[in-house]
Amino acid sequence: DAMVIQNPRYQVTQFGKPVTLSCSQTLNHNVMYWYQQKSSQAPKLLFHYYDKDFNNEADTPDNFQSRRPNTSFCFLDIRSPGLGDAAMYLCATSRDRRQPTYEQYFGPGTRLTVT
Amino acid sequence: AQSVTQLDSHVSVSEGTPVLLRCNYSSSYSPSLFWYVQHPNKGLQLLLKYTSAATLVKGINGFEAEFKKSETSFHLTKPSAHMSDAAEYFCVVSDRRGGATNKLIFGTGTLLAVQP
């Protein structure tokens, strides 16, 4: 089945220690998104890639970076995690970023704990 | 600007009874609307979507929603709740920005509890 895969499902890192979260997709979608979701809140968009074109949200901290080496993979790098960065991180894809009828397909998420 | 309001943060029903999760939207355009479900520690799964075709939309697992333009509502219903329906439900509108990136605008979520 075509899908969005996130690894690892659970990640523990230390305060200030860089961490990378991984997302891959077999849907061959052009767009990949990263969301941060804190407990009992809606997902918050951090940034997205349209092909290789990176688009950052205005309020995403500089501490968060992303890479997309090819169509299938996208990475979220947190350069110096703080306690406030503990959250669920969701990767999503969609066929096109300009078509509002296209839904987004979400991965299972990575739960990040910062100690 | 487009937005959605989920009128209930928590809903509790008994197994076998109907489910109603309420959502109102605000949009300057003909909106695209979605309902997503999230089980604990899982990603979001699309239940159904409205994209200006039929106003009554049928989704997975027996859920359906009706788009009512006059009431700016898109309520989610199911005739008979199952224990496995216990989850968080998000009403979502697609933010049309005329050629720029389409983004999802999420409601604050409704936590559905199903009592045996």
PDB file of C-alpha atoms in Angstrom, chain A:
ATOM      1  CA  ASP A   1       0.000   0.000   0.000  1.00  0.00           C
ATOM      2  CA  ALA A   2       1.137   3.503  -0.756  1.00  0.00           C
ATOM      3  CA  MET A   3       1.893   5.296   2.440  1.00  0.00           C
ATOM      4  CA  VAL A   4       3.759   7.856   4.519  1.00  0.00           C
ATOM      5  CA  ILE A   5       6.351   6.382   6.882  1.00  0.00           C
ATOM      6  CA  GLN A   6       8.017   8.102   9.800  1.00  0.00           C
ATOM      7  CA  ASN A   7      11.046   6.911  11.712  1.00  0.00           C
ATOM      8  CA  PRO A   8      11.565   6.549  14.520  1.00  0.00           C
ATOM      9  CA  ARG A   9       8.113   6.444  16.116  1.00  0.00           C
ATOM     10  CA  TYR A  10       9.563   7.526  19.460  1.00  0.00           C
ATOM     11  CA  GLN A  11      12.698   9.606  19.928  1.00  0.00           C
ATOM     12  CA  VAL A  12      14.340  10.719  23.142  1.00  0.00           C
ATOM     13  CA  THR A  13      17.009  13.399  22.993  1.00  0.00           C
ATOM     14  CA  GLN A  14      18.854  15.541  25.480  1.00  0.00           C
ATOM     15  CA  PHE A  15      18.430  19.262  25.893  1.00  0.00           C
ATOM     16  CA  GLY A  16      20.568  20.952  23.256  1.00  0.00           C
ATOM     17  CA  LYS A  17      21.537  17.758  21.419  1.00  0.00           C
ATOM     18  CA  PRO A  18      20.699  17.868  17.692  1.00  0.00           C
ATOM     19  CA  VAL A  19      18.117  15.401  16.484  1.00  0.00           C
ATOM     20  CA  THR A  20      16.833  14.366  13.056  1.00  0.00           C
ATOM     21  CA  LEU A  21      13.428  12.926  12.278  1.00  0.00           C
ATOM     22  CA  SER A  22      12.780  11.079   9.051  1.00  0.00           C
ATOM     23  CA  CYS A  23       9.815  10.833   6.689  1.00  0.00           C
ATOM     24  CA  SER A  24       9.441   8.834   3.506  1.00  0.00           C
ATOM     25  CA  GLN A  25       6.550   8.371   1.108  1.00  0.00           C
ATOM     26  CA  THR A  26       5.608   5.912  -1.598  1.00  0.00           C
ATOM     27  CA  LEU A  27       2.796   8.104  -2.989  1.00  0.00           C
ATOM     28  CA  ASN A  28       5.080  10.051  -5.333  1.00  0.00           C
ATOM     29  CA  HIS A  29       3.510  13.294  -4.140  1.00  0.00           C
ATOM     30  CA  ASN A  30       5.061  16.648  -4.982  1.00  0.00           C
ATOM     31  CA  VAL A  31       4.465  18.258  -1.615  1.00  0.00           C
ATOM     32  CA  MET A  32       5.744  17.217   1.814  1.00  0.00           C
ATOM     33  CA  TYR A  33       4.792  18.996   5.025  1.00  0.00           C
ATOM     34  CA  TRP A  34       6.063  18.970   8.608  1.00  0.00           C
ATOM     35  CA  TYR A  35       3.734  19.715  11.494  1.00  0.00           C
ATOM     36  CA  GLN A  36       4.320  20.050  15.217  1.00  0.00           C
ATOM     37  CA  GLN A  37       1.497  18.874  17.463  1.00  0.00           C
ATOM     38  CA  LYS A  38       1.563  19.472  21.201  1.00  0.00           C
ATOM     39  CA  SER A  39      -0.670  17.660  23.644  1.00  0.00           C
ATOM     40  CA  SER A  40      -4.396  18.301  23.123  1.00  0.00           C
ATOM     41  CA  GLN A  41      -3.733  20.814  20.345  1.00  0.00           C
ATOM     42  CA  ALA A  42      -4.232  20.884  16.611  1.00  0.00           C
ATOM     43  CA  PRO A  43      -1.216  20.339  14.364  1.00  0.00           C
ATOM     44  CA  LYS A  44       0.814  23.456  13.579  1.00  0.00           C
ATOM     45  CA  LEU A  45       2.492  23.734  10.194  1.00  0.00           C
ATOM     46  CA  LEU A  46       6.250  24.314  10.408  1.00  0.00           C
ATOM     47  CA  PHE A  47       7.195  24.259   6.708  1.00  0.00           C
ATOM     48  CA  HIS A  48       6.678  22.423   3.466  1.00  0.00           C
ATOM     49  CA  TYR A  49       8.512  21.439   0.307  1.00  0.00           C
ATOM     50  CA  TYR A  50       7.023  21.689  -3.148  1.00  0.00           C
ATOM     51  CA  ASP A  51       9.453  19.498  -5.056  1.00  0.00           C
ATOM     52  CA  LYS A  52      12.754  21.072  -3.970  1.00  0.00           C
ATOM     53  CA  ASP A  53      11.250  24.463  -3.208  1.00  0.00           C
ATOM     54  CA  PHE A  54      11.387  25.045   0.572  1.00  0.00           C
ATOM     55  CA  ASN A  55       8.670  27.172   2.200  1.00  0.00           C
ATOM     56  CA  ASN A  56       9.026  28.192   5.815  1.00  0.00           C
ATOM     57  CA  GLU A  57       6.142  29.429   7.958  1.00  0.00           C
ATOM     58  CA  ALA A  58       6.737  32.907   9.323  1.00  0.00           C
ATOM     59  CA  ASP A  59       6.593  31.834  12.971  1.00  0.00           C
ATOM     60  CA  THR A  60       8.722  28.692  12.715  1.00  0.00           C
ATOM     61  CA  PRO A  61      11.804  29.089  14.938  1.00  0.00           C
ATOM     62  CA  ASP A  62      15.244  29.038  13.296  1.00  0.00           C
ATOM     63  CA  ASN A  63      16.021  26.019  15.444  1.00  0.00           C
ATOM     64  CA  PHE A  64      13.966  23.936  13.009  1.00  0.00           C
ATOM     65  CA  GLN A  65      15.413  23.043   9.615  1.00  0.00           C
ATOM     66  CA  SER A  66      14.441  20.634   6.884  1.00  0.00           C
ATOM     67  CA  ARG A  67      16.011  18.762   3.982  1.00  0.00           C
ATOM     68  CA  ARG A  68      14.483  16.965   1.042  1.00  0.00           C
ATOM     69  CA  PRO A  69      17.200  15.083  -0.860  1.00  0.00           C
ATOM     70  CA  ASN A  70      14.742  13.445  -3.261  1.00  0.00           C
ATOM     71  CA  THR A  71      11.005  13.073  -3.918  1.00  0.00           C
ATOM     72  CA  SER A  72      10.585  10.238  -1.447  1.00  0.00           C
ATOM     73  CA  PHE A  73      12.408  11.513   1.631  1.00  0.00           C
ATOM     74  CA  CYS A  74      12.184  14.527   3.872  1.00  0.00           C
ATOM     75  CA  PHE A  75      13.999  15.217   7.153  1.00  0.00           C
ATOM     76  CA  LEU A  76      13.292  17.489  10.084  1.00  0.00           C
ATOM     77  CA  ASP A  77      16.381  18.695  11.937  1.00  0.00           C
ATOM     78  CA  ILE A  78      16.141  20.313  15.346  1.00  0.00           C
ATOM     79  CA  ARG A  79      19.505  21.952  15.952  1.00  0.00           C
ATOM     80  CA  SER A  80      19.264  22.561  19.695  1.00  0.00           C
ATOM     81  CA  PRO A  81      16.137  21.026  21.179  1.00  0.00           C
ATOM     82  CA  GLY A  82      14.597  22.738  24.150  1.00  0.00           C
ATOM     83  CA  LEU A  83      12.077  21.338  26.587  1.00  0.00           C
ATOM     84  CA  GLY A  84       9.370  23.233  24.726  1.00  0.00           C
ATOM     85  CA  ASP A  85      10.089  21.260  21.560  1.00  0.00           C
ATOM     86  CA  ALA A  86       8.769  18.046  23.070  1.00  0.00           C
ATOM     87  CA  ALA A  87       5.816  17.162  20.863  1.00  0.00           C
ATOM     88  CA  MET A  88       4.466  14.847  18.206  1.00  0.00           C
ATOM     89  CA  TYR A  89       5.936  15.635  14.797  1.00  0.00           C
ATOM     90  CA  LEU A  90       3.757  14.744  11.837  1.00  0.00           C
ATOM     91  CA  CYS A  91       4.805  14.429   8.229  1.00  0.00           C
ATOM     92  CA  ALA A  92       2.186  14.766   5.501  1.00  0.00           C
ATOM     93  CA  THR A  93       2.080  14.731   1.713  1.00  0.00           C
ATOM     94  CA  SER A  94      -0.230  15.962  -1.008  1.00  0.00           C
ATOM     95  CA  ARG A  95      -0.256  15.748  -4.758  1.00  0.00           C
ATOM     96  CA  ASP A  96      -0.164  19.463  -5.365  1.00  0.00           C
ATOM     97  CA  ARG A  97       0.034  22.539  -3.169  1.00  0.00           C
ATOM     98  CA  ARG A  98      -2.298  24.747  -5.200  1.00  0.00           C
ATOM     99  CA  GLN A  99      -5.333  22.532  -5.418  1.00  0.00           C
ATOM    100  CA  PRO A 100      -7.494  22.993  -2.310  1.00  0.00           C
ATOM    101  CA  THR A 101      -9.474  19.829  -2.975  1.00  0.00           C
ATOM    102  CA  TYR A 102      -6.433  17.633  -2.554  1.00  0.00           C
ATOM    103  CA  GLU A 103      -6.263  16.128   0.893  1.00  0.00           C
ATOM    104  CA  GLN A 104      -3.087  15.620   2.848  1.00  0.00           C
ATOM    105  CA  TYR A 105      -1.923  12.142   3.786  1.00  0.00           C
ATOM    106  CA  PHE A 106      -0.347  11.888   7.224  1.00  0.00           C
ATOM    107  CA  GLY A 107       2.280   9.594   8.609  1.00  0.00           C
ATOM    108  CA  PRO A 108       1.942   7.993  12.071  1.00  0.00           C
ATOM    109  CA  GLY A 109       4.112  10.658  13.690  1.00  0.00           C
ATOM    110  CA  THR A 110       7.268  10.728  15.791  1.00  0.00           C
ATOM    111  CA  ARG A 111       6.858  11.419  19.501  1.00  0.00           C
ATOM    112  CA  LEU A 112       9.857  13.509  20.624  1.00  0.00           C
ATOM    113  CA  THR A 113      10.852  13.654  24.275  1.00  0.00           C
ATOM    114  CA  VAL A 114      13.510  16.123  25.444  1.00  0.00           C
ATOM    115  CA  THR A 115      15.258  15.354  28.730  1.00  0.00           C
TER     116      THR A 115
END
